[in-house]
PDB file of C-alpha atoms and ligand atoms in Angstrom:
ATOM      1  CA  UNK J   1      99.822  91.380 113.301  1.00 50.00           C
ATOM      2  CA  UNK J   2      96.010  92.215 113.265  1.00 53.00           C
ATOM      3  CA  UNK J   3      94.936  88.737 112.162  1.00 58.00           C
ATOM      4  CA  UNK J   4      96.319  85.304 112.847  1.00 88.00           C
ATOM      5  CA  UNK J   5      94.853  83.330 109.990  1.00 97.00           C
ATOM      6  CA  UNK J   6      97.129  80.349 109.135  1.00 98.00           C
ATOM      7  CA  UNK J   7      98.076  80.596 105.607  1.00 98.00           C
ATOM      8  CA  UNK J   8     100.668  77.711 105.307  1.00 98.00           C
ATOM      9  CA  UNK J   9     101.108  74.764 107.440  1.00 98.00           C
ATOM     10  CA  UNK J  10     103.786  72.043 107.199  1.00 98.00           C
ATOM     11  CA  UNK J  11     103.400  68.923 109.226  1.00 98.00           C
ATOM     12  CA  UNK J  12     105.952  66.225 110.254  1.00 98.00           C
ATOM     13  CA  UNK J  13     108.242  67.009 107.455  1.00 98.00           C
ATOM     14  CA  UNK J  14     111.258  64.765 107.241  1.00 98.00           C
ATOM     15  CA  UNK J  15     113.420  64.256 104.310  1.00 97.00           C
ATOM     16  CA  UNK J  16     117.032  62.382 103.697  1.00 96.00           C
ATOM     17  CA  UNK J  17     119.131  61.534 100.792  1.00 95.00           C
ATOM     18  CA  UNK J  18     121.208  58.349  99.998  1.00 93.00           C
ATOM     19  CA  UNK J  19     124.852  59.283 100.055  1.00 92.00           C
ATOM     20  CA  UNK J  20     127.463  56.588  99.580  1.00 92.00           C
ATOM     21  CA  UNK J  21     124.749  53.925 100.293  1.00 91.00           C
ATOM     22  CA  UNK J  22     123.961  55.654 103.733  1.00 92.00           C
ATOM     23  CA  UNK J  23     120.873  57.612 104.405  1.00 91.00           C
ATOM     24  CA  UNK J  24     121.701  61.199 105.235  1.00 94.00           C
ATOM     25  CA  UNK J  25     118.906  63.047 107.063  1.00 95.00           C
ATOM     26  CA  UNK J  26     118.474  66.600 106.195  1.00 96.00           C
ATOM     27  CA  UNK J  27     115.261  67.473 107.866  1.00 97.00           C
ATOM     28  CA  UNK J  28     113.727  65.762 110.781  1.00 97.00           C
ATOM     29  CA  UNK J  29     110.041  66.115 111.792  1.00 97.00           C
ATOM     30  CA  UNK J  30     109.528  69.801 111.069  1.00 98.00           C
ATOM     31  CA  UNK J  31     106.005  71.127 111.712  1.00 98.00           C
ATOM     32  CA  UNK J  32     105.124  74.714 111.344  1.00 98.00           C
ATOM     33  CA  UNK J  33     102.271  77.207 110.958  1.00 98.00           C
ATOM     34  CA  UNK J  34     102.919  80.455 109.032  1.00 98.00           C
ATOM     35  CA  UNK J  35     100.294  83.170 109.309  1.00 98.00           C
ATOM     36  CA  UNK J  36      98.786  85.302 106.626  1.00 98.00           C
ATOM     37  CA  UNK J  37     100.985  88.147 105.632  1.00 97.00           C
ATOM     38  CA  UNK J  38     103.625  87.397 108.282  1.00 98.00           C
ATOM     39  CA  UNK J  39     107.268  87.955 107.834  1.00 98.00           C
ATOM     40  CA  UNK J  40     108.572  84.684 109.112  1.00 98.00           C
ATOM     41  CA  UNK J  41     112.225  84.148 109.249  1.00 98.00           C
ATOM     42  CA  UNK J  42     113.941  80.747 109.376  1.00 98.00           C
ATOM     43  CA  UNK J  43     117.321  81.078 110.920  1.00 98.00           C
ATOM     44  CA  UNK J  44     119.788  78.106 110.956  1.00 96.00           C
ATOM     45  CA  UNK J  45     123.526  77.407 110.692  1.00 94.00           C
ATOM     46  CA  UNK J  46     125.213  76.631 107.454  1.00 92.00           C
ATOM     47  CA  UNK J  47     124.234  73.492 105.688  1.00 93.00           C
ATOM     48  CA  UNK J  48     121.551  72.653 108.310  1.00 94.00           C
ATOM     49  CA  UNK J  49     118.889  71.949 105.715  1.00 95.00           C
ATOM     50  CA  UNK J  50     117.324  75.574 105.174  1.00 96.00           C
ATOM     51  CA  UNK J  51     117.249  75.147 101.389  1.00 95.00           C
ATOM     52  CA  UNK J  52     116.078  71.627 101.447  1.00 96.00           C
ATOM     53  CA  UNK J  53     113.156  72.882 103.529  1.00 97.00           C
ATOM     54  CA  UNK J  54     112.191  75.720 101.348  1.00 96.00           C
ATOM     55  CA  UNK J  55     112.522  73.426  98.267  1.00 96.00           C
ATOM     56  CA  UNK J  56     110.077  71.101  99.954  1.00 97.00           C
ATOM     57  CA  UNK J  57     107.613  73.850 100.668  1.00 98.00           C
ATOM     58  CA  UNK J  58     107.974  75.210  97.104  1.00 96.00           C
ATOM     59  CA  UNK J  59     107.669  71.703  95.587  1.00 96.00           C
ATOM     60  CA  UNK J  60     111.138  71.538  93.936  1.00 95.00           C
ATOM     61  CA  UNK J  61     111.597  68.449  96.075  1.00 96.00           C
ATOM     62  CA  UNK J  62     109.071  66.032  97.477  1.00 96.00           C
ATOM     63  CA  UNK J  63     109.605  65.244 101.149  1.00 96.00           C
ATOM     64  CA  UNK J  64     109.858  61.576 102.147  1.00 95.00           C
ATOM     65  CA  UNK J  65     107.423  62.176 105.002  1.00 97.00           C
ATOM     66  CA  UNK J  66     105.073  64.829 105.823  1.00 98.00           C
ATOM     67  CA  UNK J  67     102.168  67.242 104.470  1.00 98.00           C
ATOM     68  CA  UNK J  68     101.618  70.650 103.285  1.00 98.00           C
ATOM     69  CA  UNK J  69      98.585  72.750 103.470  1.00 98.00           C
ATOM     70  CA  UNK J  70      97.734  76.305 102.283  1.00 98.00           C
ATOM     71  CA  UNK J  71      94.478  77.793 103.883  1.00 98.00           C
ATOM     72  CA  UNK J  72      93.822  74.634 105.401  1.00 97.00           C
ATOM     73  CA  UNK J  73      93.854  72.525 102.212  1.00 98.00           C
ATOM     74  CA  UNK J  74      96.395  69.989 101.541  1.00 98.00           C
ATOM     75  CA  UNK J  75      98.490  70.349  98.313  1.00 97.00           C
ATOM     76  CA  UNK J  76     101.436  68.328  96.858  1.00 95.00           C
ATOM     77  CA  UNK J  77     104.335  69.444  94.641  1.00 95.00           C
ATOM     78  CA  UNK J  78     104.693  73.055  93.330  1.00 94.00           C
ATOM     79  CA  UNK J  79     101.883  75.428  93.445  1.00 96.00           C
ATOM     80  CA  UNK J  80     101.343  78.703  91.735  1.00 93.00           C
ATOM     81  CA  UNK J  81     100.429  80.352  94.996  1.00 97.00           C
ATOM     82  CA  UNK J  82     104.034  79.887  96.118  1.00 98.00           C
ATOM     83  CA  UNK J  83     107.014  81.847  94.562  1.00 96.00           C
ATOM     84  CA  UNK J  84     110.660  81.979  95.286  1.00 94.00           C
ATOM     85  CA  UNK J  85     113.686  84.101  95.349  1.00 93.00           C
ATOM     86  CA  UNK J  86     116.586  81.821  94.967  1.00 86.00           C
ATOM     87  CA  UNK J  87     120.031  81.683  96.902  1.00 77.00           C
ATOM     88  CA  UNK J  88     121.817  81.483  93.609  1.00 78.00           C
ATOM     89  CA  UNK J  89     120.313  84.273  91.540  1.00 76.00           C
ATOM     90  CA  UNK J  90     118.858  82.765  88.531  1.00 82.00           C
ATOM     91  CA  UNK J  91     118.546  85.747  86.202  1.00 93.00           C
ATOM     92  CA  UNK J  92     118.788  85.161  82.443  1.00 96.00           C
ATOM     93  CA  UNK J  93     121.924  87.146  81.403  1.00 96.00           C
ATOM     94  CA  UNK J  94     120.631  87.544  77.867  1.00 97.00           C
ATOM     95  CA  UNK J  95     117.232  89.025  78.853  1.00 97.00           C
ATOM     96  CA  UNK J  96     116.776  92.618  80.011  1.00 98.00           C
ATOM     97  CA  UNK J  97     115.356  93.543  83.403  1.00 97.00           C
ATOM     98  CA  UNK J  98     111.790  93.830  81.888  1.00 98.00           C
ATOM     99  CA  UNK J  99     112.222  90.422  80.058  1.00 98.00           C
ATOM    100  CA  UNK J 100     113.447  88.698  83.182  1.00 97.00           C
ATOM    101  CA  UNK J 101     110.677  90.159  85.303  1.00 97.00           C
ATOM    102  CA  UNK J 102     107.880  89.397  82.824  1.00 97.00           C
ATOM    103  CA  UNK J 103     109.135  85.729  82.056  1.00 96.00           C
ATOM    104  CA  UNK J 104     106.731  84.087  84.670  1.00 94.00           C
ATOM    105  CA  UNK J 105     103.512  85.493  83.068  1.00 95.00           C
ATOM    106  CA  UNK J 106     104.830  85.222  79.605  1.00 97.00           C
ATOM    107  CA  UNK J 107     105.371  81.321  80.109  1.00 95.00           C
ATOM    108  CA  UNK J 108     101.759  81.344  81.508  1.00 94.00           C
ATOM    109  CA  UNK J 109     100.477  82.761  78.374  1.00 96.00           C
ATOM    110  CA  UNK J 110      99.549  86.219  79.469  1.00 97.00           C
ATOM    111  CA  UNK J 111      99.261  88.918  76.771  1.00 97.00           C
ATOM    112  CA  UNK J 112     102.068  91.226  76.419  1.00 97.00           C
ATOM    113  CA  UNK J 113     100.137  94.367  77.380  1.00 97.00           C
ATOM    114  CA  UNK J 114      98.949  92.605  80.657  1.00 97.00           C
ATOM    115  CA  UNK J 115     102.258  91.202  81.619  1.00 97.00           C
ATOM    116  CA  UNK J 116     104.082  94.291  81.017  1.00 97.00           C
ATOM    117  CA  UNK J 117     101.694  96.288  83.246  1.00 97.00           C
ATOM    118  CA  UNK J 118     102.241  93.789  86.100  1.00 97.00           C
ATOM    119  CA  UNK J 119     106.001  93.572  85.682  1.00 97.00           C
ATOM    120  CA  UNK J 120     106.325  97.498  85.559  1.00 97.00           C
ATOM    121  CA  UNK J 121     104.318  97.724  88.891  1.00 96.00           C
ATOM    122  CA  UNK J 122     106.891  95.523  90.598  1.00 96.00           C
ATOM    123  CA  UNK J 123     109.933  96.855  88.802  1.00 96.00           C
ATOM    124  CA  UNK J 124     108.737 100.336  90.267  1.00 95.00           C
ATOM    125  CA  UNK J 125     107.919  98.856  93.520  1.00 93.00           C
ATOM    126  CA  UNK J 126     111.687  97.394  93.972  1.00 93.00           C
ATOM    127  CA  UNK J 127     113.207 100.676  93.007  1.00 93.00           C
ATOM    128  CA  UNK J 128     114.288  99.863  89.361  1.00 95.00           C
ATOM    129  CA  UNK J 129     112.259 102.392  87.306  1.00 96.00           C
ATOM    130  CA  UNK J 130     114.493 103.419  84.478  1.00 97.00           C
ATOM    131  CA  UNK J 131     116.389 100.212  84.197  1.00 98.00           C
ATOM    132  CA  UNK J 132     113.849  98.068  82.517  1.00 98.00           C
ATOM    133  CA  UNK J 133     116.106  97.831  79.335  1.00 98.00           C
ATOM    134  CA  UNK J 134     119.264  96.986  81.165  1.00 98.00           C
ATOM    135  CA  UNK J 135     120.977  93.708  81.061  1.00 97.00           C
ATOM    136  CA  UNK J 136     121.904  91.837  84.362  1.00 95.00           C
ATOM    137  CA  UNK J 137     125.639  92.382  83.690  1.00 94.00           C
ATOM    138  CA  UNK J 138     125.178  96.129  83.926  1.00 94.00           C
ATOM    139  CA  UNK J 139     123.565  95.832  87.370  1.00 94.00           C
ATOM    140  CA  UNK J 140     125.044  95.731  90.883  1.00 91.00           C
ATOM    141  CA  UNK J 141     124.502  92.940  93.171  1.00 88.00           C
ATOM    142  CA  UNK J 142     121.698  94.833  95.134  1.00 90.00           C
ATOM    143  CA  UNK J 143     119.956  95.733  91.709  1.00 93.00           C
ATOM    144  CA  UNK J 144     120.101  92.046  90.629  1.00 93.00           C
ATOM    145  CA  UNK J 145     118.586  91.093  93.882  1.00 91.00           C
ATOM    146  CA  UNK J 146     115.815  93.550  93.288  1.00 93.00           C
ATOM    147  CA  UNK J 147     115.082  92.134  89.956  1.00 95.00           C
ATOM    148  CA  UNK J 148     114.853  88.634  91.571  1.00 95.00           C
ATOM    149  CA  UNK J 149     112.175  90.041  93.880  1.00 94.00           C
ATOM    150  CA  UNK J 150     110.437  91.909  91.246  1.00 95.00           C
ATOM    151  CA  UNK J 151     110.223  88.700  89.142  1.00 96.00           C
ATOM    152  CA  UNK J 152     108.914  86.725  92.130  1.00 95.00           C
ATOM    153  CA  UNK J 153     106.187  89.276  92.731  1.00 95.00           C
ATOM    154  CA  UNK J 154     105.180  89.559  89.176  1.00 96.00           C
ATOM    155  CA  UNK J 155     104.011  86.011  89.353  1.00 95.00           C
ATOM    156  CA  UNK J 156     101.595  87.364  92.149  1.00 95.00           C
ATOM    157  CA  UNK J 157     102.060  84.338  94.580  1.00 97.00           C
ATOM    158  CA  UNK J 158     100.427  84.517  97.895  1.00 98.00           C
ATOM    159  CA  UNK J 159     103.349  83.061  99.699  1.00 98.00           C
ATOM    160  CA  UNK J 160     107.027  84.225  98.858  1.00 98.00           C
ATOM    161  CA  UNK J 161     109.966  82.024  99.838  1.00 97.00           C
ATOM    162  CA  UNK J 162     113.357  83.827  99.970  1.00 96.00           C
ATOM    163  CA  UNK J 163     116.557  81.751 100.403  1.00 95.00           C
ATOM    164  CA  UNK J 164     119.353  83.831 101.870  1.00 94.00           C
ATOM    165  CA  UNK J 165     118.614  86.595  99.222  1.00 92.00           C
ATOM    166  CA  UNK J 166     121.155  89.058 100.612  1.00 92.00           C
ATOM    167  CA  UNK J 167     123.856  86.534 101.661  1.00 90.00           C
ATOM    168  CA  UNK J 168     126.279  87.458  98.768  1.00 87.00           C
ATOM    169  CA  UNK J 169     126.021  91.190  99.056  1.00 89.00           C
ATOM    170  CA  UNK J 170     128.592  93.319 100.727  1.00 90.00           C
ATOM    171  CA  UNK J 171     127.595  94.640 104.262  1.00 92.00           C
ATOM    172  CA  UNK J 172     126.302  98.094 103.275  1.00 92.00           C
ATOM    173  CA  UNK J 173     124.150  96.865 100.373  1.00 89.00           C
ATOM    174  CA  UNK J 174     122.881  94.036 102.668  1.00 92.00           C
ATOM    175  CA  UNK J 175     121.683  96.708 105.172  1.00 94.00           C
ATOM    176  CA  UNK J 176     120.084  98.813 102.412  1.00 92.00           C
ATOM    177  CA  UNK J 177     118.306  95.759 101.012  1.00 92.00           C
ATOM    178  CA  UNK J 178     117.077  94.669 104.429  1.00 96.00           C
ATOM    179  CA  UNK J 179     115.379  98.028 104.639  1.00 95.00           C
ATOM    180  CA  UNK J 180     114.078  97.696 101.207  1.00 93.00           C
ATOM    181  CA  UNK J 181     112.534  94.253 101.512  1.00 95.00           C
ATOM    182  CA  UNK J 182     110.802  95.629 104.718  1.00 96.00           C
ATOM    183  CA  UNK J 183     109.421  98.694 102.805  1.00 95.00           C
ATOM    184  CA  UNK J 184     108.381  96.388  99.905  1.00 94.00           C
ATOM    185  CA  UNK J 185     106.634  93.906 102.100  1.00 97.00           C
ATOM    186  CA  UNK J 186     104.874  96.797 104.091  1.00 96.00           C
ATOM    187  CA  UNK J 187     103.593  98.145 100.773  1.00 95.00           C
ATOM    188  CA  UNK J 188     102.647  94.751  99.056  1.00 94.00           C
ATOM    189  CA  UNK J 189     101.942  92.429 102.197  1.00 95.00           C
ATOM    190  CA  UNK J 190     102.480  88.880 101.349  1.00 96.00           C
ATOM    191  CA  UNK J 191     103.294  85.908 103.545  1.00 98.00           C
ATOM    192  CA  UNK J 192     107.087  85.782 103.507  1.00 98.00           C
ATOM    193  CA  UNK J 193     109.385  82.808 104.503  1.00 98.00           C
ATOM    194  CA  UNK J 194     112.817  84.327 104.453  1.00 98.00           C
ATOM    195  CA  UNK J 195     115.811  82.177 105.135  1.00 97.00           C
ATOM    196  CA  UNK J 196     119.070  83.506 106.698  1.00 97.00           C
ATOM    197  CA  UNK J 197     122.097  82.294 108.712  1.00 94.00           C
ATOM    198  CA  UNK J 198     122.402  85.790 110.128  1.00 96.00           C
ATOM    199  CA  UNK J 199     120.975  86.546 113.451  1.00 97.00           C
ATOM    200  CA  UNK J 200     120.940  90.339 113.085  1.00 97.00           C
ATOM    201  CA  UNK J 201     119.063  90.122 109.764  1.00 97.00           C
ATOM    202  CA  UNK J 202     116.607  87.610 111.392  1.00 98.00           C
ATOM    203  CA  UNK J 203     115.766  89.984 114.232  1.00 98.00           C
ATOM    204  CA  UNK J 204     115.691  93.094 111.965  1.00 98.00           C
ATOM    205  CA  UNK J 205     113.124  91.472 109.660  1.00 98.00           C
ATOM    206  CA  UNK J 206     111.127  88.819 111.372  1.00 98.00           C
ATOM    207  CA  UNK J 207     107.647  88.884 113.098  1.00 98.00           C
ATOM    208  CA  UNK J 208     108.781  85.514 114.293  1.00 98.00           C
ATOM    209  CA  UNK J 209     112.125  83.557 114.139  1.00 98.00           C
ATOM    210  CA  UNK J 210     112.178  79.827 113.690  1.00 98.00           C
ATOM    211  CA  UNK J 211     115.559  78.630 114.857  1.00 98.00           C
ATOM    212  CA  UNK J 212     116.659  75.329 113.229  1.00 98.00           C
ATOM    213  CA  UNK J 213     119.285  73.037 114.742  1.00 97.00           C
ATOM    214  CA  UNK J 214     122.429  71.757 112.743  1.00 95.00           C
ATOM    215  CA  UNK J 215     121.725  69.119 110.445  1.00 94.00           C
ATOM    216  CA  UNK J 216     119.412  67.213 110.238  1.00 95.00           C
ATOM    217  CA  UNK J 217     117.278  70.336 110.671  1.00 96.00           C
ATOM    218  CA  UNK J 218     114.751  70.485 113.630  1.00 97.00           C
ATOM    219  CA  UNK J 219     112.899  73.253 115.022  1.00 98.00           C
ATOM    220  CA  UNK J 220     114.846  74.266 118.239  1.00 97.00           C
ATOM    221  CA  UNK J 221     112.656  77.398 119.249  1.00 98.00           C
ATOM    222  CA  UNK J 222     110.307  79.823 117.760  1.00 98.00           C
ATOM    223  CA  UNK J 223     110.840  83.576 118.995  1.00 98.00           C
ATOM    224  CA  UNK J 224     108.236  86.270 118.617  1.00 98.00           C
ATOM    225  CA  UNK J 225     109.984  89.663 117.825  1.00 98.00           C
ATOM    226  CA  UNK J 226     108.019  92.198 119.523  1.00 96.00           C
ATOM    227  CA  UNK J 227     109.940  95.235 118.454  1.00 97.00           C
ATOM    228  CA  UNK J 228     108.669  98.186 116.543  1.00 96.00           C
ATOM    229  CA  UNK J 229     109.710  98.654 113.055  1.00 96.00           C
ATOM    230  CA  UNK J 230     112.103  99.767 111.716  1.00 94.00           C
ATOM    231  CA  UNK J 231     114.056  98.228 114.464  1.00 97.00           C
ATOM    232  CA  UNK J 232     117.209  99.583 116.168  1.00 97.00           C
ATOM    233  CA  UNK J 233     119.792  97.062 115.917  1.00 96.00           C
ATOM    234  CA  UNK J 234     121.609  98.456 119.094  1.00 97.00           C
ATOM    235  CA  UNK J 235     118.736  98.859 121.415  1.00 98.00           C
ATOM    236  CA  UNK J 236     119.009  96.796 124.563  1.00 98.00           C
ATOM    237  CA  UNK J 237     115.976  94.771 123.595  1.00 98.00           C
ATOM    238  CA  UNK J 238     117.517  93.941 120.049  1.00 98.00           C
ATOM    239  CA  UNK J 239     120.910  93.010 121.729  1.00 98.00           C
ATOM    240  CA  UNK J 240     119.200  91.023 124.515  1.00 98.00           C
ATOM    241  CA  UNK J 241     117.283  88.776 121.897  1.00 98.00           C
ATOM    242  CA  UNK J 242     120.418  88.454 119.804  1.00 98.00           C
ATOM    243  CA  UNK J 243     122.491  87.170 122.799  1.00 97.00           C
ATOM    244  CA  UNK J 244     119.498  84.728 123.679  1.00 97.00           C
ATOM    245  CA  UNK J 245     119.428  83.257 120.130  1.00 98.00           C
ATOM    246  CA  UNK J 246     123.239  83.194 119.699  1.00 97.00           C
ATOM    247  CA  UNK J 247     123.379  81.318 122.907  1.00 96.00           C
ATOM    248  CA  UNK J 248     120.848  78.885 121.652  1.00 96.00           C
ATOM    249  CA  UNK J 249     122.437  78.477 118.041  1.00 95.00           C
ATOM    250  CA  UNK J 250     124.374  75.227 117.105  1.00 92.00           C
ATOM    251  CA  UNK J 251     127.616  75.507 115.275  1.00 88.00           C
ATOM    252  CA  UNK J 252     127.500  74.284 111.724  1.00 78.00           C
ATOM    253  CA  UNK J 253     128.653  70.684 111.175  1.00 68.00           C
TER     254      UNK J 253
HETATM  255  N1  ATP S 301     120.362  66.315  96.677  1.00 69.70           N
HETATM  256  C1  ATP S 301     121.223  66.242  97.666  1.00 69.70           C
HETATM  257  N2  ATP S 301     121.938  64.942  97.906  1.00 69.70           N
HETATM  258  C2  ATP S 301     122.441  64.644  99.006  1.00 69.70           C
HETATM  259  N3  ATP S 301     122.622  65.608 100.012  1.00 69.70           N
HETATM  260  C3  ATP S 301     121.937  66.806  99.875  1.00 69.70           C
HETATM  261  C4  ATP S 301     121.251  67.157  98.711  1.00 69.70           C
HETATM  262  N4  ATP S 301     120.741  68.410  98.991  1.00 69.70           N
HETATM  263  C5  ATP S 301     121.215  68.827 100.091  1.00 69.70           C
HETATM  264  N5  ATP S 301     121.953  67.791 100.751  1.00 69.70           N
HETATM  265  C6  ATP S 301     122.596  67.996 101.881  1.00 69.70           C
HETATM  266  O1  ATP S 301     121.787  68.269 103.068  1.00 69.70           O
HETATM  267  C7  ATP S 301     122.287  69.244 103.798  1.00 69.70           C
HETATM  268  C8  ATP S 301     121.340  70.511 103.973  1.00 69.70           C
HETATM  269  O2  ATP S 301     121.654  71.197 102.717  1.00 69.70           O
HETATM  270  P1  ATP S 301     120.964  72.665 102.474  1.00 69.70           P
HETATM  271  O3  ATP S 301     121.342  72.905 101.093  1.00 69.70           O
HETATM  272  O4  ATP S 301     119.398  72.606 102.731  1.00 69.70           O
HETATM  273  O5  ATP S 301     121.702  73.527 103.580  1.00 69.70           O
HETATM  274  P2  ATP S 301     121.424  75.088 103.939  1.00 69.70           P
HETATM  275  O6  ATP S 301     121.036  75.065 105.443  1.00 69.70           O
HETATM  276  O7  ATP S 301     120.574  75.791 102.833  1.00 69.70           O
HETATM  277  O8  ATP S 301     122.964  75.578 103.851  1.00 69.70           O
HETATM  278  P3  ATP S 301     123.568  76.963 103.365  1.00 69.70           P
HETATM  279  O9  ATP S 301     123.480  77.924 104.642  1.00 69.70           O
HETATM  280  O10 ATP S 301     124.936  76.821 103.018  1.00 69.70           O
HETATM  281  O11 ATP S 301     122.668  77.479 102.190  1.00 69.70           O
HETATM  282  C9  ATP S 301     123.701  69.515 103.317  1.00 69.70           C
HETATM  283  O12 ATP S 301     124.585  68.617 104.160  1.00 69.70           O
HETATM  284  C10 ATP S 301     123.675  69.043 101.961  1.00 69.70           C
HETATM  285  O13 ATP S 301     124.869  68.513 101.567  1.00 69.70           O
HETATM  286 MG1   MG S 302     120.975  77.000 101.502  1.00 69.70          MG
END
């Protein structure tokens, strides 16, 4: 990365839930700086608190303890500078690709002409040109995820959170989408926080990898991935890092 300006900071984030009259801790004292235009991967075992952490960053949930900052300025709750691609794809089945993609700016009151122009730019960027009038049930899993990405970009956020976006795809489509998200990010740089439980995916995509512990999520280690892109997933360096991370990864609860 050329510049190391801090875009997002979270400080001392802790969060728990009351379950059967007991406190169940999901995240414990997480502090992290994310650089401008960085592709940061958060890697952690199943049910460790990854979605809870993203929801806190996006403002869908309020952390019990901790602070958040964008460009050094504290903020609370949700913020239009942050966009999200959800783990469970939340496309509206009764709306076309275009209508799903332009929904955010439409809700914000943007004129039809203006929002169409922006939505079209990102539909093209994700490779769905020609599918604007299709409904989600006519699209493959990978294409639906492309709509989810186009929709998030169309809100023009500065920070994009992606919660295991390729977790439900078959292996071949997943590899293709890993290449695609890298191409999209290189073409339209944003600060991306990408959550996965897949070590190869983390090393393939991340500028850095934040490894979380089992629940309650804590940061175990942060890895710099100094490998040229596109990465060769069978190079000795890739496999060495894979082993190092794998040896340090907790089993899920
Ligand atoms: N609203 C809630 N009430 C109680 N417990 C919750 C709530 N939300 C999350 N949890 C618990 O917090 C823990 C972390 O959940 P989270 O969804 O963040 O896991 P995850 O790392 O995203 O898992 P996965 O890889 O399966 O998506 C889980 O044990 C979950 O049951
Ligand atoms: Mg999750």
